[in-house]
Coordinates of C-alpha atoms in Angstrom, one line a residue:
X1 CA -18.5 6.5 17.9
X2 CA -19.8 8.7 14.9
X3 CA -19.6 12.2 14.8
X4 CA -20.9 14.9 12.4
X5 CA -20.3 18.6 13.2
X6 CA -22.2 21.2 10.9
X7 CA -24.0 21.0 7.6
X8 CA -23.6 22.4 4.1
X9 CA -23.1 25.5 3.7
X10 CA -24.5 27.1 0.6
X11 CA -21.4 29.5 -0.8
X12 CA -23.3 32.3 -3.2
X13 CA -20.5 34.8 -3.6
X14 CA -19.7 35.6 -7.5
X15 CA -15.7 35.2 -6.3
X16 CA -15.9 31.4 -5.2
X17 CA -17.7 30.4 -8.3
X18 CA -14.5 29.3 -10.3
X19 CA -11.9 27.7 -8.2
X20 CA -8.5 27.5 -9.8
X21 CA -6.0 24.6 -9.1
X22 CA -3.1 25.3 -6.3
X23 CA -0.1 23.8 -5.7
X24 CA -2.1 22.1 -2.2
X25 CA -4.4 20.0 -4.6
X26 CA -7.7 21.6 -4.4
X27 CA -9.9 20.9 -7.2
X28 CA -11.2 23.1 -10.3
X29 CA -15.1 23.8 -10.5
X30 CA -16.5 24.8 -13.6
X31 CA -19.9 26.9 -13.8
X32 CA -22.0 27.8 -16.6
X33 CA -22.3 31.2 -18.4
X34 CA -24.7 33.2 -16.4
X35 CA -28.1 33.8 -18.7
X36 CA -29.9 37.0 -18.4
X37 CA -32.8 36.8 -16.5
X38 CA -32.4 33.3 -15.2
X39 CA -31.5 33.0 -11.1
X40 CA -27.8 32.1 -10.8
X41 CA -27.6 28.4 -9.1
X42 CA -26.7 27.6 -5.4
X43 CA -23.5 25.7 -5.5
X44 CA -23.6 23.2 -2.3
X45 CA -19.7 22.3 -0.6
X46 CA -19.5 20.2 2.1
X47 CA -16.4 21.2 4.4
X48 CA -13.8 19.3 5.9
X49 CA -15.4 20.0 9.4
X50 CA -18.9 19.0 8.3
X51 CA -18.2 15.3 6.8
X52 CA -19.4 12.7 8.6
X53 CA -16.7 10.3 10.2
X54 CA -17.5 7.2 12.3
X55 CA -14.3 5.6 14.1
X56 CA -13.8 3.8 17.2
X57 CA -13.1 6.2 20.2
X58 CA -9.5 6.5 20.6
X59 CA -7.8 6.0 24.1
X60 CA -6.5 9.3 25.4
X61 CA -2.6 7.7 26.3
X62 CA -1.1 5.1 24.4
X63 CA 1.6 2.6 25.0
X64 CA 3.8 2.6 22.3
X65 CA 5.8 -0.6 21.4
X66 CA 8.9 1.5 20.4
X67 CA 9.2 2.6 24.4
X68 CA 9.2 -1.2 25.6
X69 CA 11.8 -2.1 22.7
X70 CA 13.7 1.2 24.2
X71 CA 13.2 -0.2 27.3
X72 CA 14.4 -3.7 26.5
X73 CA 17.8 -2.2 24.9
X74 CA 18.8 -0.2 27.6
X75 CA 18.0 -2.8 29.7
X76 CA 20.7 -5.2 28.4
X77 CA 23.0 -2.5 27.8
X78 CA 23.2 -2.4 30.9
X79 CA 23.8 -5.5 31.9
X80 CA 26.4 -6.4 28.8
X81 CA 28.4 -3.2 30.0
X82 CA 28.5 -5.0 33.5
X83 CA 29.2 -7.9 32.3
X84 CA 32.1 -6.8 29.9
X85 CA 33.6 -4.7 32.9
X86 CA 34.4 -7.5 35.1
X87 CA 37.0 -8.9 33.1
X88 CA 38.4 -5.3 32.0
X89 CA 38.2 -3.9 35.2
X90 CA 42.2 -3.0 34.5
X91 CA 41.8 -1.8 31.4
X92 CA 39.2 1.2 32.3
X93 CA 41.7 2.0 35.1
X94 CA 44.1 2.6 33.0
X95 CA 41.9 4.4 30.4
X96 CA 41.1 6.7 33.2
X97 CA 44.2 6.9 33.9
X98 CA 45.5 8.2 30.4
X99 CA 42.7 10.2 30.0
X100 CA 43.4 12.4 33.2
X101 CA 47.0 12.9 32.4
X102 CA 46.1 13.6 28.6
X103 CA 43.7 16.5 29.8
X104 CA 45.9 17.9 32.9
X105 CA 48.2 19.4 29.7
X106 CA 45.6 21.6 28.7
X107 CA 45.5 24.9 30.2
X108 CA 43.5 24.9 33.4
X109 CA 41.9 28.1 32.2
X110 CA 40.4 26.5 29.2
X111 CA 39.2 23.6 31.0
X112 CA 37.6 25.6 34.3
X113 CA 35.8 28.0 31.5
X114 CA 34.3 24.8 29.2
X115 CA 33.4 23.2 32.3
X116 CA 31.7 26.2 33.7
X117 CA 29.6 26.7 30.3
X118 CA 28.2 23.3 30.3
X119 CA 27.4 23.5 34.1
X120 CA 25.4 26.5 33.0
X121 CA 24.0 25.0 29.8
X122 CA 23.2 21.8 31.6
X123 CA 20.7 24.0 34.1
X124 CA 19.2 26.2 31.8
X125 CA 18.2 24.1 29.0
X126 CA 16.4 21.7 30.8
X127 CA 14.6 24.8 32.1
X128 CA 13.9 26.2 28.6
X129 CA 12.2 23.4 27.5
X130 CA 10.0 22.5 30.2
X131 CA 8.8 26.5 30.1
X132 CA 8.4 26.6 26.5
X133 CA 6.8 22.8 26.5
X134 CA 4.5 24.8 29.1
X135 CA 3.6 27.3 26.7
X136 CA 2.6 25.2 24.3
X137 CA 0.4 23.7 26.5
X138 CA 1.7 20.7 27.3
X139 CA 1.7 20.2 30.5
X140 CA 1.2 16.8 31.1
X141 CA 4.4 16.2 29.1
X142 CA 6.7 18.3 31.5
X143 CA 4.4 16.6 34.3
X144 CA 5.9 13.0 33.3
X145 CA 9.4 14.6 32.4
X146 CA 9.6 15.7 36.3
X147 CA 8.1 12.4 37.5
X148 CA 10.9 10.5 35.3
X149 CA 13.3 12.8 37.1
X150 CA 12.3 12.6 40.5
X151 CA 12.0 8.2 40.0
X152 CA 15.6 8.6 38.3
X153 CA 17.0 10.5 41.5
X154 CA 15.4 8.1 44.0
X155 CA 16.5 5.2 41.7
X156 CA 20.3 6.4 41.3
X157 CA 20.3 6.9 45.0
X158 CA 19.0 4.1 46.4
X159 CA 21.5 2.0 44.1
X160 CA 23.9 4.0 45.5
X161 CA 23.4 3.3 48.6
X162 CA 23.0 -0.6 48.5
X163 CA 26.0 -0.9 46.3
X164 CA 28.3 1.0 48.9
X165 CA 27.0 -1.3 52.0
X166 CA 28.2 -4.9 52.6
X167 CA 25.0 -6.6 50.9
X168 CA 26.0 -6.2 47.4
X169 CA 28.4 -7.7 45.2
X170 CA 31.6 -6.6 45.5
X171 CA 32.5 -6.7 41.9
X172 CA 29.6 -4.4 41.3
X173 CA 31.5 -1.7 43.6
X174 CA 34.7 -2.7 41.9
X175 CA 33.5 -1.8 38.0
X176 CA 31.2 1.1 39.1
X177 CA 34.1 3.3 41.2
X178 CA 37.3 4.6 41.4
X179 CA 39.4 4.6 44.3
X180 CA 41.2 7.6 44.9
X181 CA 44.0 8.6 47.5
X182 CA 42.0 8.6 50.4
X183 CA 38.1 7.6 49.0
X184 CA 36.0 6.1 46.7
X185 CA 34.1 7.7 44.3
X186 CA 29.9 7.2 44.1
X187 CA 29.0 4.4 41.9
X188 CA 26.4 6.4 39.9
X189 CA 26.0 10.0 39.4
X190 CA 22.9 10.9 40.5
X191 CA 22.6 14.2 38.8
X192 CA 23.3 13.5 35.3
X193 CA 20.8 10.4 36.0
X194 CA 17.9 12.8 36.6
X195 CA 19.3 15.3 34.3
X196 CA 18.6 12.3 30.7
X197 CA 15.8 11.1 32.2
X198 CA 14.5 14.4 32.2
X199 CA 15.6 15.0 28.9
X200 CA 14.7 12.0 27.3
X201 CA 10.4 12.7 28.6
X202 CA 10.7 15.9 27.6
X203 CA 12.1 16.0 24.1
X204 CA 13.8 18.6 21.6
X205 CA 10.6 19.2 19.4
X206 CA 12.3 18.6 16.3
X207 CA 15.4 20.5 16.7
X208 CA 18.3 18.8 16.1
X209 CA 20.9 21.5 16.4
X210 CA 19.3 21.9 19.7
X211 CA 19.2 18.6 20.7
X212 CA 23.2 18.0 19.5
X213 CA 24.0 21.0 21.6
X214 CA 22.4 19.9 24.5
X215 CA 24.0 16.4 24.5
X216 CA 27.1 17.7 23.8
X217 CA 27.2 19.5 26.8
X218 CA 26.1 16.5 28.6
X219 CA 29.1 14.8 27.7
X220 CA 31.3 17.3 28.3
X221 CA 29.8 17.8 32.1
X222 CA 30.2 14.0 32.5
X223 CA 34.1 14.2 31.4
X224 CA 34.9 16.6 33.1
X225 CA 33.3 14.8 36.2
X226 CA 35.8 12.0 35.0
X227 CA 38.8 14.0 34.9
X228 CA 37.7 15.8 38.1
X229 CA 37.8 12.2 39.7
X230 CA 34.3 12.5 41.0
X231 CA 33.2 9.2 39.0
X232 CA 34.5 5.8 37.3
X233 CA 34.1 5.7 33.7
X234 CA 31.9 2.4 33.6
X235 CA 30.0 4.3 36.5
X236 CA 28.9 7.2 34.3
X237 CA 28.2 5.0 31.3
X238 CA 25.8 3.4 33.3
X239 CA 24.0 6.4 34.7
X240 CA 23.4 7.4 31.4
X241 CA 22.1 4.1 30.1
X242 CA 20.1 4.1 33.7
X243 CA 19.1 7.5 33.3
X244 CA 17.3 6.2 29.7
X245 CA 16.4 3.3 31.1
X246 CA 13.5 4.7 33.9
X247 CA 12.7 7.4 31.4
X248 CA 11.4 4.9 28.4
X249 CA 10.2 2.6 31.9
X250 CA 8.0 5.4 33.1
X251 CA 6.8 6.9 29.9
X252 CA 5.6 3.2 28.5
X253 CA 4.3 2.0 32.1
X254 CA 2.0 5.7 32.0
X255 CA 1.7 5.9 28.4
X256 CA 1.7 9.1 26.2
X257 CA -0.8 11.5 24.8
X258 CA -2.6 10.0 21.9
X259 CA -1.3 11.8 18.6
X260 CA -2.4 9.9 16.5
X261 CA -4.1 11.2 13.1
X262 CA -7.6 10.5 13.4
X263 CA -10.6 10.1 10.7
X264 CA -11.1 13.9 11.0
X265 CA -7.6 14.7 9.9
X266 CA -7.9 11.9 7.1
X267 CA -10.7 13.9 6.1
X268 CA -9.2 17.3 6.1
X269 CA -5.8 15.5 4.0
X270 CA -8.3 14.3 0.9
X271 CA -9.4 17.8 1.2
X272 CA -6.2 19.3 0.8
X273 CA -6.0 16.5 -2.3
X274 CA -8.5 17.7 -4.0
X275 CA -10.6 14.6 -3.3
X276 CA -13.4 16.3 -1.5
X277 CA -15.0 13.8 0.8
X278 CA -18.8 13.7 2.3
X279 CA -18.2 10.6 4.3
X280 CA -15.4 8.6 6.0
X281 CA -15.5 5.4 8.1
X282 CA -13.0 3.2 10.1
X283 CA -13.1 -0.3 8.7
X284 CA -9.9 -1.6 10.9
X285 CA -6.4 -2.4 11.6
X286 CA -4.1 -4.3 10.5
X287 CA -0.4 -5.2 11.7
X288 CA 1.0 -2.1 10.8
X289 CA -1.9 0.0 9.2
X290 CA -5.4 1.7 9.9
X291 CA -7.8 1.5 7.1
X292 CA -10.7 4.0 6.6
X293 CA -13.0 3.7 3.6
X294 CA -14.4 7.3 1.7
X295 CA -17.2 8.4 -0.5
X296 CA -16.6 11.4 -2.7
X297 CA -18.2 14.6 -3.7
X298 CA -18.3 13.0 -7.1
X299 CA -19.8 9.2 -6.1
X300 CA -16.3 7.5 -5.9
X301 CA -15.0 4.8 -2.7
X302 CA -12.2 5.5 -1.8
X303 CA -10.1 2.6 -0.1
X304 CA -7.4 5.1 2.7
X305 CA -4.4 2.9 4.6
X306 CA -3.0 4.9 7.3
X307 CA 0.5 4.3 8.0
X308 CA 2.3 5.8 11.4
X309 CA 5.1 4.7 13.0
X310 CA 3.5 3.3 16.0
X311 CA 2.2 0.9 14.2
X312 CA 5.6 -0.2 11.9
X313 CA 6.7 -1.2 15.7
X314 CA 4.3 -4.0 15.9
X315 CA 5.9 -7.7 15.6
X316 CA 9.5 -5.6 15.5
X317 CA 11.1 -8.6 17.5
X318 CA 9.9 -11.7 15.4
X319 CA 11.1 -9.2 12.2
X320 CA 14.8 -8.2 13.5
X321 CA 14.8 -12.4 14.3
X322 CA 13.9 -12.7 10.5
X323 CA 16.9 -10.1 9.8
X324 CA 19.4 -12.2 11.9
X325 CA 18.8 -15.1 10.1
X326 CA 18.4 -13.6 6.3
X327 CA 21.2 -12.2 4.3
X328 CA 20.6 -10.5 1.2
X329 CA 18.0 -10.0 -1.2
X330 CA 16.5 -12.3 1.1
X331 CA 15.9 -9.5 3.6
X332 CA 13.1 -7.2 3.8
X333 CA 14.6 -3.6 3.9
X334 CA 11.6 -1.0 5.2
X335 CA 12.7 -3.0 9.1
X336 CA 11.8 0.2 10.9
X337 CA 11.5 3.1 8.4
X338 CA 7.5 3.8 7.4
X339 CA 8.9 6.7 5.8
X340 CA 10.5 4.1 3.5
X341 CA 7.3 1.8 3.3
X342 CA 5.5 4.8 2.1
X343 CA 7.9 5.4 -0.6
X344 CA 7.8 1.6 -1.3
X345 CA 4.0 1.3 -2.0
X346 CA 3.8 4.2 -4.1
X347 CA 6.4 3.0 -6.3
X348 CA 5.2 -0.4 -6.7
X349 CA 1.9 1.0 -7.2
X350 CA 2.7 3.1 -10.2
X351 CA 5.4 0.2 -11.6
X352 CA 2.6 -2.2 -11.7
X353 CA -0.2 -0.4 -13.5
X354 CA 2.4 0.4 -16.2
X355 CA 3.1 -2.7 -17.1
X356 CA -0.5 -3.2 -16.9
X357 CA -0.7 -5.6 -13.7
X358 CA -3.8 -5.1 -11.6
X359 CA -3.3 -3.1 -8.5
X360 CA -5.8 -0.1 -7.5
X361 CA -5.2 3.2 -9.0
X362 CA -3.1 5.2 -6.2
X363 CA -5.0 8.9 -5.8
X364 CA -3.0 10.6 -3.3
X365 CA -0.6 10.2 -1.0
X366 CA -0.3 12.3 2.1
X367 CA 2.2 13.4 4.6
X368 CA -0.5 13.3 7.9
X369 CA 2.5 14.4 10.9
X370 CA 6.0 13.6 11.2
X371 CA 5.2 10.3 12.0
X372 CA 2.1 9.5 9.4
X373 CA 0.9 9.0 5.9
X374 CA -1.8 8.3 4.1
X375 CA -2.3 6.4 0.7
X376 CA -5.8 6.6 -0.9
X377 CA -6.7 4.0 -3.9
X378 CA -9.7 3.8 -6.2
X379 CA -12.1 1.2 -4.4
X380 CA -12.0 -1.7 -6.5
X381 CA -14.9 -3.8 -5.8
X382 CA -14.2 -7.6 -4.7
X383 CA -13.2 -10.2 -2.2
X384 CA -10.0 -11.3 -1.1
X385 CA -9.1 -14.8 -1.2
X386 CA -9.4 -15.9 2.5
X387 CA -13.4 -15.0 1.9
X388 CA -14.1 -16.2 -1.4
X389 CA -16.3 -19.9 -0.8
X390 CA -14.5 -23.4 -2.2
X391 CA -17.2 -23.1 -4.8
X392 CA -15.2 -20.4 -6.3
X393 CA -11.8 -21.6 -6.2
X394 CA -11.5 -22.8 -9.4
X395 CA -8.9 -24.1 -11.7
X396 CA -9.6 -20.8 -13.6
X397 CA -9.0 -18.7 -11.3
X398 CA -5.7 -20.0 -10.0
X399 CA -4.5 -19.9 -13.2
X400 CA -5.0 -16.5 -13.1
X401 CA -3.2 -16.1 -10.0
X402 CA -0.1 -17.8 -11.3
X403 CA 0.0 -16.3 -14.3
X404 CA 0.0 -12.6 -12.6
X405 CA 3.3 -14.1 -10.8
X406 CA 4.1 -14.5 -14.3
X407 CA 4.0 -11.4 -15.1
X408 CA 5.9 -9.6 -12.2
X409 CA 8.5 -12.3 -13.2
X410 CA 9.0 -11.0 -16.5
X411 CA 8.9 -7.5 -15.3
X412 CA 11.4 -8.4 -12.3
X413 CA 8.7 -7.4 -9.8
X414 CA 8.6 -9.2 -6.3
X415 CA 5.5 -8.5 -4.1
X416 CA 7.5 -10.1 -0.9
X417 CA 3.8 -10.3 1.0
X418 CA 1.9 -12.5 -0.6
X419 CA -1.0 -13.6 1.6
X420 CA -4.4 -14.6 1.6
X421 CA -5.4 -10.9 2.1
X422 CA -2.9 -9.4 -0.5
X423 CA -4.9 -10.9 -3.5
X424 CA -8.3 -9.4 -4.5
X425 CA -10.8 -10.7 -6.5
X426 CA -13.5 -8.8 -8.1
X427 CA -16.7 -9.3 -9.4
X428 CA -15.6 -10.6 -13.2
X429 CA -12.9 -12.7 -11.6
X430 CA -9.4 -10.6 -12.1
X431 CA -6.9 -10.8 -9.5
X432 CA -5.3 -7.3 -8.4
X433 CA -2.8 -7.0 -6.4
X434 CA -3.1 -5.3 -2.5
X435 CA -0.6 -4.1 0.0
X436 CA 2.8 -3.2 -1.8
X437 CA 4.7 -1.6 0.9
X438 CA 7.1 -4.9 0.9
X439 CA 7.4 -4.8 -3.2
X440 CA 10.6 -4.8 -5.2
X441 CA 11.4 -3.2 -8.3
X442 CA 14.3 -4.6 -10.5
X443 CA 14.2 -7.5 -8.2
X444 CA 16.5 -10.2 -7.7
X445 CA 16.6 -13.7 -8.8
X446 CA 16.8 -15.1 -5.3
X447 CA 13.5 -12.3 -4.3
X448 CA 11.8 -13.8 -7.5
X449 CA 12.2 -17.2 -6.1
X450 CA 11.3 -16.1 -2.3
X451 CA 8.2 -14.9 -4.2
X452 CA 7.3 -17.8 -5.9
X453 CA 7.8 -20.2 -2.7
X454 CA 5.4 -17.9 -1.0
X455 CA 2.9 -17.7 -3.2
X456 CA 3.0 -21.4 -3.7
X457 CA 2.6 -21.8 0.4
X458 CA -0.2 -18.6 0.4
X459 CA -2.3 -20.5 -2.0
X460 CA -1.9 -24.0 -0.7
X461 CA -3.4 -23.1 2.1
X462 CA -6.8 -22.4 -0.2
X463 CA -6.4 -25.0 -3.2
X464 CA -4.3 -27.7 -1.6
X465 CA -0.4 -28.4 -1.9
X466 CA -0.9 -30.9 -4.9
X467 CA -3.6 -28.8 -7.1
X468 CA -1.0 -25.8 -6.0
X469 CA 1.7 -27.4 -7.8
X470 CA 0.2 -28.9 -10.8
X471 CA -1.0 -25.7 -11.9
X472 CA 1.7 -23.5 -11.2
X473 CA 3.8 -25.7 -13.3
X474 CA 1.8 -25.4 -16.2
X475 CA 1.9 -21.7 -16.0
X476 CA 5.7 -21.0 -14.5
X477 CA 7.2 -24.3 -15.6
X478 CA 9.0 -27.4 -13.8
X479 CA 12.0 -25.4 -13.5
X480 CA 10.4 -22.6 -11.6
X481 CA 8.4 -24.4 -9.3
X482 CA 11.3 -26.6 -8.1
X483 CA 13.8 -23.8 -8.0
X484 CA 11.2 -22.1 -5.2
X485 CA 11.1 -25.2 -3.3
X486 CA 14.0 -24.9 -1.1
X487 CA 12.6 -21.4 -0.2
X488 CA 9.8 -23.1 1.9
X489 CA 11.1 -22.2 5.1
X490 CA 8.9 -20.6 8.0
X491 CA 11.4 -17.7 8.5
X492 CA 11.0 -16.5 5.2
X493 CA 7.6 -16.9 4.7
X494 CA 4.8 -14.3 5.4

């Protein structure tokens, strides 16, 4: 879908001829000495609301992979904490046990009034957020958070129900209540199940005081429902893994409203750069980035990756399988942080170029939400290896390849990504280097290896395993080569 919203507007006011440089970036534009006599020139800006962008339409809800993996844990929480209560059925007696007579000490005063105050806090807080979540407009948000809440009540009391008749198992009524004097207590509390389900759709908005507080006096309520006898201890740690459970079920089956930077606020962040855009365009996605392409005020192309942490989700279960199995160096370290991957890129991006390694020059990088970046590059014109023709894969040119794994070598740089698309080559056949966020400063011995095995897989896959080989070791050395060998494993691999 393109849009384009406005047109240039022609700025003649004397004060917004010379614009000085501010702390947000904006640029400096110089105008000549007025001449008697001679009409002063128009200056043209185009502004951030007026630059052509064409991008896909976005979908208005998204399902985020983050919710399903939430999903998935809770899920077998669930199921381990049943499963590990079977055989310490005696031992949570007992805790229970100590627990009450530890707290029956305290005076009864104290404990009525701390009770009392999270009761309270436990009421109003929910309230408070879905009013002020109103305020803000956001609606649909406290729409799902009541849904989640009303599916959590009907959830915790159906379960109720069937685990108290004779059709379930009996060790599940066993491990989930407590048997007093003359009952049984319910097997899951069905208020505190609505009450985190609830608060989990709704959120804190970035309050972590707030959010502490609040769960604090969740806890506190469900002790006191402990020491009050009203529930079993494994009971009320799985309402609250239930109570998690439906919410992160609900909010990924229905999806959630599509926050997402888009092209326009792209736009608006080279702005605030300094980088003035006229244009910007969506030229894909890739596992864990958008990509958007820009021409400048000046006649630069700007190459933008768009990093959010959506997208640093993708593929999370074959990557924590790869952190099970690797120890070490060996392990990639940004796993779920795309705060950290941002920090990564940067950094190997200024290393490289000054050490004089190829890598486009990084312009800007910008902070797009809580939960997205933005890194724009000089556009250095060329083709990636996976699209060059086996007409141009010469000899030549892989030497040139291995000899920039040379060079990170001596330099103790590991690129940790190397892959058809991570190697650029432009129009006087240089290689640069593409997509850092995985790179290593002051690397390892073992990374250095991990690097050379998978550059050694990445560009057999183009040249050949045997005309690989032969001319990597002419460039690394025998040594080298062989020391990489054992590395050739599809785990550690890209």
């Amino acid at each position: 879908m393109r849009t384009h919203i406005g047109t240039a507007v022609n700025r003649e006011d004397d004060d917004m001829d010379q614009k000085s440089l501010s702390g947000e970036g904006s640029t400096t534009h110089s105008v000549a000495t007025p001449v008697p006599g001679v009409p002063k020139p128009v200056q043209t800006t185009v502004l951030p609301a007026e630059v052509s962008v064409d991008e896909p339409p976005e979908p208005s809800r998204i399902r985020r992979p983050p919710d399903l993996m939430r999903l998935l844990f809770e899920t077998a929480m669930i199921v381990i904490v049943l499963l590990l209560a079977v055989p310490g059925a005696s031992t949570t007696t007992g805790l229970e046990t100590d627990i009450h007579k530890s707290l029956t000490i305290a005076p009864q005063l104290f404990l009525s009034t701390i009770t009392l105050l999270t009761n309270i806090a436990t009421a109003v807080i929910p309230v408070g957020l879905a009013v002020e979540r109103l305020f803000r407009r956001e609606g649909r948000r406290v729409a799902d958070a009541v849904i989640a809440a009303a599916i959590a009540w009907v959830a915790a009391s159906l379960l109720n129900l069937w685990i108290d008749s004779d059709t379930s198992p009996h060790w599940l009524s066993e491990v989930l209540t407590r048997h007093l004097n003359s009952s049984t207590t319910t097997p899951l509390h069905v208020y505190i199940t609505t009450l985190i389900a609830f608060l989990t759709i709704i959120g804190f908005g970035d309050r972590p005081p707030l959010q502490t507080f609040t769960w604090s006096c969740v806890f506190i309520y469900a002790a006191a429902t402990l020491i009050s006898g009203n529930s079993a201890l494994v009971g009320l740690i799985v309402t609250f893994l239930l109570g998690r459970t439906i919410a992160f079920g609900w909010r990924y089956v229905r999806g959630v409203v599509n926050a997402r930077p888009n092209g326009h606020d792209v736009v608006a962040s080279l702005f605030d750069a300094g980088l003035e855009p006229v244009s910007c365009r969506w030229t894909g996605e890739t596992e864990d980035t958008r990509r958007y392409e820009a021409d400048t005020h000046d006649g630069r192309l700007l190459d933008v990756i768009v990093l959010d942490r959506d997208r640093q989700a993708v593929g999370l279960v074959y990557r924590l399988y790869r952190r099970l199995r690797l120890r070490g160096p060996a392990q990639r370290r940004n796993l779920l942080s795309f705060k950290r991957a941002v920090d990564q890129e940067a950094l190997m991006s200024y290393a490289l170029r000054d050490v004089g390694i190829r890598t486009p020059r990084l312009l800007s990088v910008r902070e797009l939400s809580a939960d997205a970046a933005l890194l724009a590059y000089d556009r250095v014109e060329g083709r990636t290896l996976d699209r060059l023709e086996s007409a141009e894969l010469t000899d030549e040119l892989l030497t040139r390849i291995w000899q920039l794994q040379q060079q990170m070598q001596q330099h103790q740089m590991a690129h940790r990504r190397f892959a058809l698309d991570s190697l650029l080559v432009d129009r006087d056949g240089q290689v640069w280097l593409l997509d850092l966020r995985n790179g290593e400063v002051a690397a390892s011995a073992l990374q250095i290896r991990l690097d050379t095995a998978e550059l050694m897989a990445t560009l057999a896959l183009r040249y050949g395993p045997e005309r690989t080989v032969r001319v990597g070791t002419q460039v690394l050395g025998v040594d080298a080569i062989g020391a990489a060998l054992p590395m050739l494993q599809p785990v550690i691999l890209t």
